[in-house]
Amino acid sequence: MVDGELKRGYFNFTYKPLRNEKGEIYGILNMALDVSEMVESKLLLKESESHFRQMADLMPEKVVNTDPHGDIIYFNQNWLSYTGLSSDQLKEDGWAQFIHPDERNEFEQSWRKSLDTGNDFEMELRILDRFAKYKWHLSRAEAVRDDKGTIKMWIGNNTEIQKLKEEEKRKEDFLKMVSHELKTPVTSIKGYVQLLLSLIKEGSSPDISKLPVRPSLERIDHQIQRLTRLIAEMLDISRIEENKLKLQKSNFNINTLVDETVQDIRYTSTNHLIRVQHESKCTINADRDRIGQVLINIITNAIKYSPEKKEIEVVVTMETEDTVSVVVRDEGIGIDPQKHRSIFKRFFRAGGKSEETYSGFGIGLFLAKEIIQRHGGSIEVNSELGMGAEFKFTLAAINDKSIES
Ligand code: ADP
């Protein structure tokens, strides 16, 4: 009872015997110390700790809590499900063993430095998941201090950045490839120009018909086309990123476009046999140049990725009553089914040694997919490694006339 009001209180009771001169107990001293404030603040702390844990468990990040010396107090739920271990196992094994060996040393050194100095910790590192796969994380830790500035504990936070890292890597590879792709045609053009200049020396009047002027100019023209295409594709990429890729639609016959495109490609790729089959005739409403671009990308890929087998098939067929498909089939190196989704991503190249063997910069299929999807159509691949590839895109048809036999 405090000031006439009933209140909950916490007391520390001590009972002490009171003895006379003969040592006989004649009474008991009962002392009650009011410790309500201390107990309540402990309860409050416990409550706030349990709130912190609840909150940490809900977070998508991996949260860890250590004492001032770096000894683990707590791992949140996400840490446990990521590693597949219990909190006790994790505490016992330590978290450093989950860090990729390439980053472990640096991690241990910087973490130690933070523990010694109290400065924030920050590092990008790979952490092993329960499927034995390393994933990139941004790891951060900050000290929690009391009013006097003494470190009470550390709170660490690991955010997965695997996708960002992959994108970063693709961009780096892309830049390398672009520089390579730009350099190759420029070097070749320079070579032909120097050859012609050396043949047509200043002051001399050579017989032009005896000089290799035409083949040199043809090669130069071919290289300029490569450069123009590269630049156009780069511009398209930024247009797509800014959502500014405009379609200029008109009605046209898809069969004629396929024939014209294949004819153009045959001029430059004389080593491959491209067979065209029109199972149906069809008009579509689309951007003719853009669909032409998709066809060029897919057919030149079919050529590029089938250096041994020289036959390519292009088929125009009615997929359903209202949709037409163009299928491009090659018998080349094929694509691992696991990579089917990725090849349509920006800057993605199916990898391995082939990246160096086949020139390219991994944006052709990304552009093709964007263009087809913006027309409301779809594009897909069907392939196995070493078994050739089949690319098919499907668009809405305006009319369908089966070919008269
Ligand atoms: P690239 O400039 O690398 O050819 P693309 O976006 O056109 O870029 O293609 C992406 C990746 O898909 C290529 O690097 C290649 O690995 C794979 N690919 C595309 N077409 C074929 C094909 N017909 N056969 C085998 N692999 C292919």
XYZ file of C-alpha atoms and ligand atoms in Angstrom:
432
model
C 0.000 0.000 0.000
C 1.598 3.276 -1.096
C -0.175 6.525 -0.227
C -3.354 4.579 0.307
C -3.072 2.867 -3.067
C -2.444 -0.821 -3.675
C 0.719 -1.260 -5.804
C 2.803 -4.200 -6.979
C 6.248 -4.094 -5.417
C 9.316 -6.303 -5.341
C 11.213 -6.735 -2.047
C 14.337 -8.494 -1.015
C 13.567 -10.104 2.381
C 16.328 -11.089 4.779
C 15.692 -12.763 8.109
C 18.414 -12.582 10.725
C 18.273 -14.284 14.196
C 18.820 -11.987 17.172
C 20.803 -13.578 20.024
C 21.367 -12.615 23.669
C 24.732 -12.811 25.456
C 24.338 -16.569 25.903
C 23.858 -17.015 22.242
C 20.189 -17.859 22.537
C 17.859 -16.632 19.891
C 15.376 -14.217 21.336
C 13.995 -12.752 18.165
C 14.214 -12.449 14.347
C 15.237 -9.350 12.465
C 13.162 -9.076 9.336
C 14.503 -6.628 6.760
C 12.661 -5.865 3.486
C 14.544 -3.972 0.808
C 12.434 -2.388 -1.895
C 13.963 -3.587 -5.239
C 10.902 -2.839 -7.364
C 12.727 -0.388 -9.611
C 15.556 -2.808 -10.387
C 13.227 -5.742 -11.087
C 10.935 -3.621 -13.238
C 13.772 -2.314 -15.347
C 15.004 -5.911 -15.771
C 11.520 -6.991 -16.855
C 11.360 -4.057 -19.234
C 14.736 -5.014 -20.684
C 13.574 -8.586 -21.150
C 10.439 -7.356 -22.867
C 12.355 -5.041 -25.175
C 14.813 -7.837 -25.937
C 11.976 -10.136 -26.875
C 10.488 -7.355 -29.061
C 13.870 -6.913 -30.735
C 14.081 -10.643 -31.435
C 10.539 -10.759 -32.785
C 11.316 -7.839 -35.060
C 14.642 -9.327 -36.143
C 12.968 -12.638 -36.936
C 10.548 -10.891 -39.246
C 13.272 -9.108 -41.170
C 14.352 -10.473 -44.563
C 17.978 -9.794 -43.578
C 20.183 -12.073 -41.549
C 20.582 -10.381 -38.185
C 23.144 -11.286 -35.578
C 23.673 -9.937 -32.100
C 26.966 -10.238 -30.246
C 28.344 -9.117 -26.901
C 30.999 -6.334 -26.782
C 33.720 -8.937 -27.443
C 32.058 -10.315 -30.540
C 30.703 -13.482 -28.924
C 27.379 -14.447 -30.407
C 24.247 -13.904 -28.343
C 21.643 -14.381 -30.949
C 21.015 -15.271 -34.647
C 17.658 -14.357 -36.160
C 15.366 -16.882 -37.854
C 16.618 -16.020 -41.331
C 20.176 -16.922 -40.426
C 18.983 -20.289 -39.205
C 16.912 -21.069 -42.276
C 19.669 -19.801 -44.592
C 22.347 -22.040 -43.069
C 19.975 -24.851 -42.131
C 21.502 -25.019 -38.632
C 20.111 -24.495 -35.150
C 21.122 -21.486 -33.097
C 23.293 -23.673 -30.829
C 25.065 -25.332 -33.766
C 25.717 -21.928 -35.306
C 27.076 -20.545 -32.054
C 29.254 -23.598 -31.614
C 30.676 -23.637 -35.154
C 30.994 -19.866 -35.399
C 29.815 -17.928 -38.378
C 33.245 -17.302 -39.912
C 33.263 -20.795 -41.380
C 30.254 -19.869 -43.541
C 32.231 -17.124 -45.212
C 33.926 -17.863 -48.513
C 37.644 -18.677 -47.976
C 38.576 -15.796 -50.320
C 36.957 -13.260 -48.001
C 37.421 -14.982 -44.627
C 40.792 -13.444 -43.795
C 39.736 -9.938 -44.632
C 36.510 -10.474 -42.691
C 38.338 -11.645 -39.587
C 40.784 -8.755 -39.727
C 38.192 -6.019 -40.258
C 35.801 -7.488 -37.683
C 38.618 -7.598 -35.150
C 39.501 -4.008 -35.993
C 35.899 -2.904 -35.427
C 35.765 -4.786 -32.104
C 38.990 -3.066 -31.033
C 38.099 0.422 -32.192
C 34.304 0.409 -31.949
C 34.084 1.617 -35.541
C 31.325 0.370 -37.846
C 32.016 -2.782 -39.831
C 31.123 -3.063 -43.517
C 32.152 -5.588 -46.134
C 30.854 -7.498 -49.155
C 31.317 -11.227 -48.741
C 29.955 -14.586 -49.837
C 28.073 -16.705 -47.293
C 27.403 -20.431 -47.679
C 23.737 -21.459 -47.709
C 22.231 -24.782 -46.710
C 22.430 -26.016 -50.328
C 26.220 -25.528 -50.204
C 26.043 -22.476 -52.472
C 27.814 -19.213 -51.753
C 25.779 -16.031 -52.159
C 27.021 -12.446 -52.027
C 25.967 -10.385 -49.005
C 26.540 -6.880 -47.798
C 27.592 -7.376 -44.206
C 27.340 -4.523 -41.719
C 27.722 -4.270 -37.959
C 27.308 -1.367 -35.604
C 28.063 -1.044 -31.905
C 25.220 -0.255 -29.487
C 26.452 2.023 -26.679
C 25.065 3.146 -23.344
C 24.783 6.803 -22.180
C 28.452 6.830 -21.251
C 29.506 5.586 -24.647
C 30.502 2.111 -23.463
C 29.777 -0.626 -25.988
C 26.942 -2.836 -24.761
C 26.655 -5.092 -27.792
C 26.995 -5.301 -31.551
C 24.206 -5.697 -34.059
C 25.152 -7.179 -37.397
C 23.058 -7.240 -40.525
C 23.650 -9.237 -43.717
C 21.703 -8.310 -46.849
C 21.778 -10.592 -49.873
C 23.146 -8.797 -52.958
C 23.683 -11.803 -55.217
C 21.477 -10.437 -58.034
C 23.196 -7.036 -57.941
C 26.588 -8.707 -58.078
C 25.549 -10.823 -61.065
C 24.251 -7.735 -62.867
C 27.475 -5.899 -62.033
C 29.533 -8.780 -63.409
C 27.419 -8.935 -66.568
C 27.907 -5.189 -67.071
C 31.660 -5.515 -66.615
C 31.798 -8.387 -69.105
C 29.579 -6.388 -71.406
C 31.896 -3.391 -71.369
C 34.862 -5.641 -72.076
C 33.022 -7.240 -74.949
C 31.821 -3.942 -76.387
C 35.356 -2.587 -76.439
C 36.474 -5.784 -78.146
C 33.584 -5.697 -80.619
C 34.275 -2.064 -81.459
C 37.967 -2.602 -81.845
C 37.753 -5.584 -84.192
C 35.913 -3.867 -87.078
C 37.822 -0.627 -86.617
C 41.159 -2.480 -86.815
C 39.977 -4.341 -89.878
C 38.775 -1.133 -91.612
C 42.071 0.538 -90.817
C 43.950 -2.433 -92.308
C 42.091 -2.266 -95.621
C 42.424 1.510 -95.854
C 46.165 1.289 -95.239
C 46.456 -1.472 -97.828
C 44.679 0.666 -100.423
C 46.724 3.727 -99.501
C 49.979 1.827 -99.881
C 48.898 0.551 -103.293
C 47.823 3.977 -104.474
C 50.981 5.860 -103.611
C 50.972 9.606 -103.811
C 51.930 10.914 -107.225
C 51.489 7.528 -108.921
C 48.587 6.795 -111.256
C 48.005 3.049 -110.889
C 45.538 1.033 -112.915
C 42.631 0.832 -110.461
C 41.207 -2.219 -112.222
C 44.315 -4.197 -111.265
C 44.086 -3.293 -107.592
C 41.931 -5.204 -105.047
C 39.746 -2.127 -104.581
C 36.366 -3.843 -104.794
C 37.020 -6.723 -102.314
C 38.646 -4.256 -99.902
C 35.667 -1.909 -100.068
C 33.308 -4.844 -99.603
C 35.143 -5.904 -96.450
C 35.124 -2.318 -95.201
C 31.402 -2.102 -95.908
C 30.814 -5.348 -94.010
C 32.721 -4.076 -90.994
C 30.859 -0.765 -91.070
C 27.594 -2.723 -91.021
C 28.815 -4.555 -87.910
C 29.671 -1.269 -86.251
C 26.357 0.316 -87.200
C 24.477 -2.677 -85.803
C 26.401 -2.571 -82.567
C 25.733 1.130 -82.097
C 22.050 0.732 -82.995
C 21.655 -2.088 -80.462
C 23.320 -0.023 -77.751
C 20.903 2.802 -78.476
C 17.975 0.364 -78.344
C 19.104 -0.838 -74.930
C 18.995 2.674 -73.517
C 15.641 3.303 -75.224
C 14.239 0.182 -73.579
C 15.627 1.233 -70.216
C 13.944 4.605 -70.565
C 10.808 2.957 -71.936
C 11.161 4.897 -75.169
C 11.248 2.086 -77.698
C 8.518 3.196 -80.131
C 6.854 0.792 -82.523
C 5.778 2.000 -85.971
C 3.181 -0.514 -86.906
C 1.840 -1.290 -90.365
C 0.239 -4.271 -92.064
C 2.707 -6.425 -93.963
C 3.239 -9.945 -95.126
C 5.501 -11.860 -92.749
C 6.486 -14.352 -95.469
C 7.911 -11.595 -97.662
C 9.859 -10.167 -94.721
C 11.316 -13.612 -93.951
C 12.323 -14.096 -97.598
C 13.945 -10.664 -97.848
C 15.826 -11.036 -94.559
C 17.118 -14.499 -95.422
C 18.192 -13.224 -98.838
C 20.213 -10.412 -97.224
C 21.849 -12.817 -94.781
C 22.749 -15.247 -97.577
C 24.874 -12.512 -99.189
C 27.117 -12.234 -96.172
C 27.013 -15.804 -94.827
C 27.791 -17.914 -97.810
C 28.923 -20.967 -95.851
C 25.523 -21.928 -94.488
C 22.516 -23.257 -96.303
C 19.366 -21.494 -95.129
C 16.175 -23.260 -96.139
C 12.881 -21.390 -95.879
C 9.559 -23.130 -95.658
C 6.247 -21.254 -95.826
C 3.614 -23.536 -94.355
C 1.185 -20.622 -94.249
C 0.901 -17.143 -95.657
C 0.056 -14.427 -93.254
C -0.276 -10.679 -92.784
C 0.562 -9.128 -89.460
C 0.255 -5.663 -87.955
C 3.666 -4.874 -86.530
C 6.814 -2.767 -86.796
C 8.393 -4.252 -89.922
C 11.942 -3.073 -89.209
C 11.839 -4.323 -85.630
C 10.521 -7.759 -86.577
C 13.213 -7.824 -89.278
C 15.761 -7.061 -86.560
C 14.496 -10.020 -84.482
C 14.774 -12.310 -87.507
C 18.322 -11.123 -88.233
C 19.334 -11.709 -84.613
C 17.935 -15.219 -84.452
C 19.161 -16.330 -87.851
C 22.670 -14.878 -87.424
C 22.849 -16.582 -84.011
C 21.850 -19.882 -85.657
C 24.742 -19.384 -88.086
C 27.191 -18.208 -85.439
C 26.496 -21.067 -83.038
C 26.606 -23.855 -85.616
C 30.105 -23.680 -87.042
C 30.245 -27.402 -87.823
C 26.738 -28.073 -89.097
C 25.813 -25.802 -91.952
C 22.073 -26.222 -92.368
C 19.496 -23.843 -91.019
C 15.782 -24.063 -91.389
C 13.288 -21.198 -91.177
C 9.616 -22.123 -91.047
C 6.581 -19.817 -91.110
C 3.530 -21.567 -89.770
C 0.114 -20.804 -88.284
C 0.363 -21.604 -84.600
C -3.381 -21.256 -84.069
C -6.117 -19.671 -86.165
C -5.075 -16.183 -85.043
C -1.364 -16.528 -84.443
C 1.600 -17.032 -86.705
C 4.990 -18.423 -85.706
C 8.421 -18.186 -87.188
C 10.715 -21.036 -86.206
C 14.479 -20.930 -86.752
C 16.226 -24.278 -86.354
C 19.938 -25.051 -86.346
C 21.999 -28.137 -85.609
C 24.737 -26.307 -83.722
C 26.214 -26.312 -80.226
C 22.817 -26.005 -78.491
C 22.018 -24.524 -75.081
C 21.802 -26.181 -71.688
C 18.087 -26.101 -70.635
C 19.140 -24.532 -67.320
C 20.232 -21.455 -69.252
C 17.122 -21.088 -71.398
C 15.660 -18.304 -69.271
C 18.932 -16.463 -68.787
C 19.875 -16.145 -72.464
C 17.064 -13.595 -72.887
C 18.544 -11.414 -70.166
C 20.628 -8.355 -70.833
C 24.359 -8.987 -71.309
C 23.963 -12.730 -70.728
C 26.122 -15.119 -72.712
C 25.831 -18.869 -72.252
C 29.385 -18.930 -70.994
C 32.239 -21.338 -70.858
C 34.965 -21.291 -73.437
C 32.441 -20.425 -76.119
C 32.320 -16.821 -74.885
C 35.712 -16.225 -76.408
C 35.139 -18.447 -79.411
C 31.964 -16.733 -80.592
C 31.918 -12.981 -80.868
C 28.895 -11.203 -79.434
C 27.848 -9.102 -76.512
C 24.733 -10.755 -75.185
C 22.045 -8.238 -76.079
C 20.582 -9.682 -79.300
C 18.122 -12.025 -77.603
C 17.274 -9.481 -74.920
C 16.270 -7.028 -77.646
C 14.411 -9.746 -79.561
C 12.378 -10.629 -76.491
C 11.587 -6.982 -75.698
C 10.471 -6.320 -79.269
C 8.281 -9.422 -79.491
C 6.734 -8.821 -76.077
C 5.970 -5.210 -76.948
C 3.998 -6.594 -79.882
C 2.016 -8.771 -77.455
C 3.757 -11.886 -78.769
C 6.027 -14.490 -77.230
C 9.435 -15.973 -77.899
C 10.833 -19.270 -76.705
C 13.761 -21.605 -77.115
C 13.873 -25.346 -77.339
C 17.330 -26.860 -77.141
C 19.723 -29.277 -75.476
C 23.459 -28.860 -75.202
C 25.110 -30.219 -78.334
C 21.775 -30.914 -80.009
C 21.128 -27.716 -81.965
C 18.594 -25.055 -81.086
C 15.117 -24.009 -82.109
C 13.930 -20.448 -81.532
C 10.273 -19.653 -82.111
C 8.424 -16.363 -81.939
C 4.678 -16.027 -82.217
C 2.631 -12.959 -83.157
C -1.020 -12.143 -83.751
C -2.092 -12.787 -87.343
C -4.479 -10.671 -89.370
C -5.448 -13.312 -91.871
C -4.568 -16.861 -92.688
C -4.513 -18.330 -96.124
C -3.194 -21.856 -96.286
C -0.787 -22.141 -99.141
C -2.524 -23.398 -102.224
C -0.766 -26.476 -103.473
P 25.366 -12.909 -78.329
O 25.783 -11.576 -78.823
O 26.241 -13.430 -77.242
O 25.151 -13.893 -79.410
P 22.518 -13.068 -77.765
O 21.690 -12.260 -76.836
O 22.119 -13.059 -79.195
O 24.005 -12.588 -77.584
O 22.518 -14.553 -77.238
C 22.757 -14.825 -75.865
C 23.440 -16.175 -75.694
O 22.549 -17.235 -76.070
C 24.653 -16.366 -76.590
O 25.822 -15.855 -75.987
C 24.719 -17.870 -76.767
O 25.414 -18.423 -75.683
C 23.268 -18.303 -76.669
N 22.668 -18.577 -77.998
C 21.882 -17.753 -78.721
N 21.466 -18.349 -79.869
C 22.016 -19.584 -79.874
C 21.980 -20.697 -80.777
N 21.287 -20.669 -81.918
N 22.672 -21.822 -80.441
C 23.380 -21.873 -79.273
N 23.462 -20.855 -78.371
C 22.795 -19.733 -78.673
